[in-house]
PDB file of C-alpha atoms in Angstrom:
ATOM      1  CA  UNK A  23      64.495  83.469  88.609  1.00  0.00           C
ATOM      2  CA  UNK A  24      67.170  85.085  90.297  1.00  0.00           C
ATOM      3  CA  UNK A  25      66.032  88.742  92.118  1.00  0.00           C
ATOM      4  CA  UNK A  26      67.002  91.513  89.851  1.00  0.00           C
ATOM      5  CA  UNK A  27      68.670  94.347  91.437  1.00  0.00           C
ATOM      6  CA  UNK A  28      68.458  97.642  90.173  1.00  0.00           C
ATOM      7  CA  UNK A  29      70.656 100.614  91.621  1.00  0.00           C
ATOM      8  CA  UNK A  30      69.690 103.945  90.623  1.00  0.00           C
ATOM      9  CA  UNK A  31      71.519 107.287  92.002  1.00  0.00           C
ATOM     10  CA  UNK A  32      71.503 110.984  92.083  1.00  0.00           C
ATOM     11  CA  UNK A  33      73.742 111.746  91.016  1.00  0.00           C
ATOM     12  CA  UNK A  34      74.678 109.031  88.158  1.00  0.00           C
ATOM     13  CA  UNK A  35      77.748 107.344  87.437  1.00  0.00           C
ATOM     14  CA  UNK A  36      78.742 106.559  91.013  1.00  0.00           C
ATOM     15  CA  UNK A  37      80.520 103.558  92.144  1.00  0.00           C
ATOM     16  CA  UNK A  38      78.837 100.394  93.010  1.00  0.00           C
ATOM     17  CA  UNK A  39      79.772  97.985  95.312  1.00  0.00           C
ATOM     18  CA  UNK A  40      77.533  95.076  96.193  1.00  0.00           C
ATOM     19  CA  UNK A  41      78.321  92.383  98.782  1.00  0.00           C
ATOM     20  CA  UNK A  42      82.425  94.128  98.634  1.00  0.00           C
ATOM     21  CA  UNK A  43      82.153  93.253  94.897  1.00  0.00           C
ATOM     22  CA  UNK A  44      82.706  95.942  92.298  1.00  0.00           C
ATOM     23  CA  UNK A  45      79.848  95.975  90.191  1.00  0.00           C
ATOM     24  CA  UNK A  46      79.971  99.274  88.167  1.00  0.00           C
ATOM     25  CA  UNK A  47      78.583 102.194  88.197  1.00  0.00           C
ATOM     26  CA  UNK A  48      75.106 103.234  88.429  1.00  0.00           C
ATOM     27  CA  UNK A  49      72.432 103.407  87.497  1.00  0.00           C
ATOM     28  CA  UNK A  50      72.532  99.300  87.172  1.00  0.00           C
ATOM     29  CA  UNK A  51      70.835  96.280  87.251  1.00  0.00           C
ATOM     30  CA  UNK A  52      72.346  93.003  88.167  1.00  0.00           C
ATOM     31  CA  UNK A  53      70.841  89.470  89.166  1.00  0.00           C
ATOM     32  CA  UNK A  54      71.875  88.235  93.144  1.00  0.00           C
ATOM     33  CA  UNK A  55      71.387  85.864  95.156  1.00  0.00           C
ATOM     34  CA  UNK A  56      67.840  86.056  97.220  1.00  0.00           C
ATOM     35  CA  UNK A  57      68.646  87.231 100.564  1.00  0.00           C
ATOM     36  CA  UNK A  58      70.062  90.198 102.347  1.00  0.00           C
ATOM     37  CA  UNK A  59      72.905  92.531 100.612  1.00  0.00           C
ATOM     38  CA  UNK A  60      75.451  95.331 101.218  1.00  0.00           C
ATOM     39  CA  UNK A  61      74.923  97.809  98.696  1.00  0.00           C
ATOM     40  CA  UNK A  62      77.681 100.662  98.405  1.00  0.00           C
ATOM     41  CA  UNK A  63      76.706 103.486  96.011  1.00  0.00           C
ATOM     42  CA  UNK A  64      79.844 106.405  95.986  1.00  0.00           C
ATOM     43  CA  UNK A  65      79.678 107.095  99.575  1.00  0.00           C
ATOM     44  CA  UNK A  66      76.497 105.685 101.227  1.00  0.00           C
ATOM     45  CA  UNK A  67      76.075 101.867 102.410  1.00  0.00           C
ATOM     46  CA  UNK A  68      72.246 100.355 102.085  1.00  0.00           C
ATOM     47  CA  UNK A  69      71.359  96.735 103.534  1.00  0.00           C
ATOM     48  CA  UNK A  70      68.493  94.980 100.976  1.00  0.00           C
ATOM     49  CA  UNK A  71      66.920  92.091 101.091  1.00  0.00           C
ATOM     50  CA  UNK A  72      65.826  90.731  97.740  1.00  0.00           C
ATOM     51  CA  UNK A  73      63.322  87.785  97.124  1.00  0.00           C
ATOM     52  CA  UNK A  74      63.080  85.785  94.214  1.00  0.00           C
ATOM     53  CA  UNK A  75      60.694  87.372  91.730  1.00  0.00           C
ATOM     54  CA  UNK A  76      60.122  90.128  92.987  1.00  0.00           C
ATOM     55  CA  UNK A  77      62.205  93.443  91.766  1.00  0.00           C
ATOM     56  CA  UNK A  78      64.553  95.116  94.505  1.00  0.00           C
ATOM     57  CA  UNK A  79      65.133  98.660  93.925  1.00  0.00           C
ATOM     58  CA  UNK A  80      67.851 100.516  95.723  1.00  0.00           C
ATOM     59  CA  UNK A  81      67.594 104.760  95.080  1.00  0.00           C
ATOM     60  CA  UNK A  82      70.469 106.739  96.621  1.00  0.00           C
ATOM     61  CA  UNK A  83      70.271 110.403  96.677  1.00  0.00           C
ATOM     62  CA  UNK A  84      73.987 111.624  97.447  1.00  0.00           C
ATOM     63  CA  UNK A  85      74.100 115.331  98.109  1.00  0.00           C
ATOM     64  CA  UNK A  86      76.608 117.362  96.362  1.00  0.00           C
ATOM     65  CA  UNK A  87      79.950 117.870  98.308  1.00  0.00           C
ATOM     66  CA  UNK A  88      80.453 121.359  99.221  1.00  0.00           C
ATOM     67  CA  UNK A  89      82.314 123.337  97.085  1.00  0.00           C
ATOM     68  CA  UNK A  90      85.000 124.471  99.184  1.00  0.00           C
ATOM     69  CA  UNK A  91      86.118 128.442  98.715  1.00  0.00           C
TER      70      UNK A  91
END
């Protein structure tokens, strides 16, 4: 079985962009490839590695932007 990779964020409903592939918007789970990944969620980029059979969880925290006066 394929590694399943599950994106979760805070906040939700960012963008997600895995490998330069739009793949929705989080939180998600999609199957990939074993091996290593570029994982863009809204404005921070993760490297993972995912092996087969074995879940690969990616959490991004994004801070809130300041709100500007």
């Amino acid at each position: 079985a394929e590694p399943m990779l599950t994106i979760t964020s805070t906040p939700p409903d960012l963008d997600v962009v895995v490998d330069g592939l739009v793949a929705g918007k989080s939180p998600l789970t999609l199957p990939v490839p074993a091996g290593d990944h570029v994982v863009e969620v809204g404005p921070k980029v993760q490297k993972v590695a995912c092996a087969r059979g074995v879940p690969c969880p990616v959490t991004v925290d994004v801070p809130p932007m300041p709100q500007l006066k």
